Amino acid sequence: VQLQASGGGLVQAGGSLRLSCAASGNFVSIVEIQWFRQAPGKQRDFVARASNGGPTNYAHFVEGRFTISRDNAKNTVYLQMSSLKPEDTAVYYCNLMILEGDARIADYWGQGTQVTVSS
C-alpha cells in the first residue's frame, strides 16, 4: 500500500486549501484516517481523526476551520482547511489504518505536503 499526499501550497491568511491523501495498492478498506502536522523545529501534532463508525475528532486549534472527509470510491481522504492562519504553516501528514487482505490492520504514512500561510 502506498499513500500519495497532495494539495499543499502557499495561501494568504484567511484562505483555504484542500489536502488529499490517496491510497493505492491491494487492501480491503481504510479503517481510520488521521492528519498530523509538523512545523519547523516543533513536534508532530495531531490535527484530526475519523474512524469507521466512530466520531470525528479535531485538535482544538483547528476546530470549526478544518474538516476531514473521504471518498471511498477513490480511496482518497481529504482535509479541507479554511480560515487559514500563519500558525497553520507546517508539513501536513496523512496517517491511515488500513485493513489488508489477510485481515491485518496496518499503519501507513503519507510523505507530507507543505502548507504555508502568509500574513
C-alpha positions as a printed NumPy array, in Angstrom:
array([[  0.   ,   0.   ,   0.   ],
       [  1.232,   3.474,  -0.857],
       [ -0.103,   6.86 ,   0.136],
       [  0.237,   9.947,  -2.039],
       [ -0.426,  13.267,  -0.355],
       [ -1.064,  16.441,  -2.309],
       [ -2.795,  19.803,  -2.187],
       [ -0.378,  21.841,  -0.144],
       [  0.847,  25.23 ,  -1.202],
       [  1.145,  28.897,  -0.364],
       [ -2.003,  30.749,   0.639],
       [ -2.796,  34.054,   2.276],
       [ -4.246,  34.21 ,   5.759],
       [ -7.98 ,  33.656,   5.638],
       [ -7.707,  31.461,   2.587],
       [ -8.48 ,  27.8  ,   2.055],
       [ -6.741,  24.66 ,   0.878],
       [ -7.824,  21.071,   0.468],
       [ -5.283,  18.364,   1.144],
       [ -5.698,  14.935,  -0.395],
       [ -4.232,  11.575,   0.53 ],
       [ -4.784,   8.794,  -1.991],
       [ -4.192,   5.175,  -1.069],
       [ -3.192,   2.683,  -3.723],
       [ -2.355,  -0.981,  -3.715],
       [ -4.028,  -4.144,  -2.548],
       [ -6.186,  -3.652,   0.512],
       [ -9.753,  -4.081,   1.74 ],
       [-10.645,  -0.738,   3.249],
       [ -9.481,   2.324,   5.119],
       [-10.371,   1.87 ,   8.776],
       [ -9.155,   5.106,  10.289],
       [ -7.909,   8.434,   8.982],
       [ -5.696,  10.812,  10.841],
       [ -3.971,  14.02 ,   9.866],
       [ -0.944,  15.418,  11.673],
       [  1.234,  18.43 ,  11.13 ],
       [  4.754,  19.427,  11.986],
       [  6.051,  22.961,  12.   ],
       [  9.81 ,  23.638,  11.731],
       [ 11.561,  22.847,  14.972],
       [  8.421,  21.519,  16.608],
       [  6.965,  18.111,  17.35 ],
       [  4.383,  16.462,  15.124],
       [  0.905,  17.409,  16.323],
       [ -2.415,  15.657,  15.91 ],
       [ -4.868,  17.593,  13.735],
       [ -7.912,  15.403,  13.024],
       [ -9.213,  11.839,  13.155],
       [-12.107,   9.958,  11.571],
       [-12.849,   6.282,  12.203],
       [-15.325,   3.944,  10.541],
       [-18.485,   4.191,  12.603],
       [-16.815,   6.4  ,  15.148],
       [-16.705,  10.091,  15.948],
       [-14.63 ,  12.657,  14.142],
       [-12.181,  14.483,  16.377],
       [-10.286,  17.697,  15.822],
       [ -7.499,  19.423,  17.663],
       [ -8.772,  22.495,  19.434],
       [ -6.667,  24.792,  17.285],
       [ -8.43 ,  23.692,  14.062],
       [-11.931,  23.014,  15.397],
       [-14.501,  24.762,  13.243],
       [-11.996,  25.546,  10.478],
       [-10.84 ,  22.146,   9.227],
       [-12.995,  19.252,   8.002],
       [-11.899,  15.678,   7.42 ],
       [-13.668,  13.606,   4.772],
       [-13.212,  10.622,   2.475],
       [-14.199,   9.302,  -0.928],
       [-14.327,   5.533,  -0.647],
       [-14.681,   5.047,  -4.395],
       [-11.372,   6.835,  -4.926],
       [ -9.671,   5.515,  -1.778],
       [ -8.865,   9.11 ,  -1.018],
       [ -9.167,  11.117,   2.168],
       [ -9.237,  14.865,   2.44 ],
       [ -8.559,  17.66 ,   4.866],
       [-10.457,  20.818,   3.942],
       [ -8.782,  23.764,   5.616],
       [-10.485,  27.144,   5.823],
       [ -9.797,  30.445,   7.561],
       [ -6.13 ,  29.576,   7.496],
       [ -3.767,  31.354,   9.849],
       [  0.014,  31.846,   9.657],
       [  0.35 ,  29.472,  12.609],
       [ -1.157,  26.708,  10.453],
       [  2.083,  26.706,   8.443],
       [  3.527,  23.197,   8.639],
       [  4.104,  19.981,   6.776],
       [  0.87 ,  18.011,   6.895],
       [  0.898,  14.221,   7.031],
       [ -1.888,  11.733,   6.481],
       [ -1.879,   8.543,   8.506],
       [ -4.19 ,   5.708,   7.529],
       [ -5.043,   2.498,   9.316],
       [ -5.775,   0.066,   6.507],
       [ -7.409,  -3.341,   6.571],
       [ -5.388,  -5.604,   4.346],
       [ -6.426,  -8.819,   2.633],
       [ -5.104, -11.075,   5.367],
       [ -7.289,  -9.297,   7.954],
       [ -4.297,  -7.43 ,   9.299],
       [ -4.647,  -3.734,  10.06 ],
       [ -1.542,  -1.829,   9.087],
       [ -0.451,   1.733,   9.679],
       [  0.693,   3.871,   6.748],
       [  2.003,   7.423,   6.466],
       [  1.905,   9.781,   3.523],
       [  5.027,  11.667,   2.528],
       [  3.844,  15.024,   3.807],
       [  2.706,  18.119,   1.985],
       [  3.835,  21.653,   2.805],
       [  1.261,  24.274,   3.737],
       [  2.472,  27.848,   4.051],
       [  0.138,  30.614,   5.17 ],
       [  1.33 ,  34.171,   4.678],
       [  0.139,  37.047,   6.82 ]])
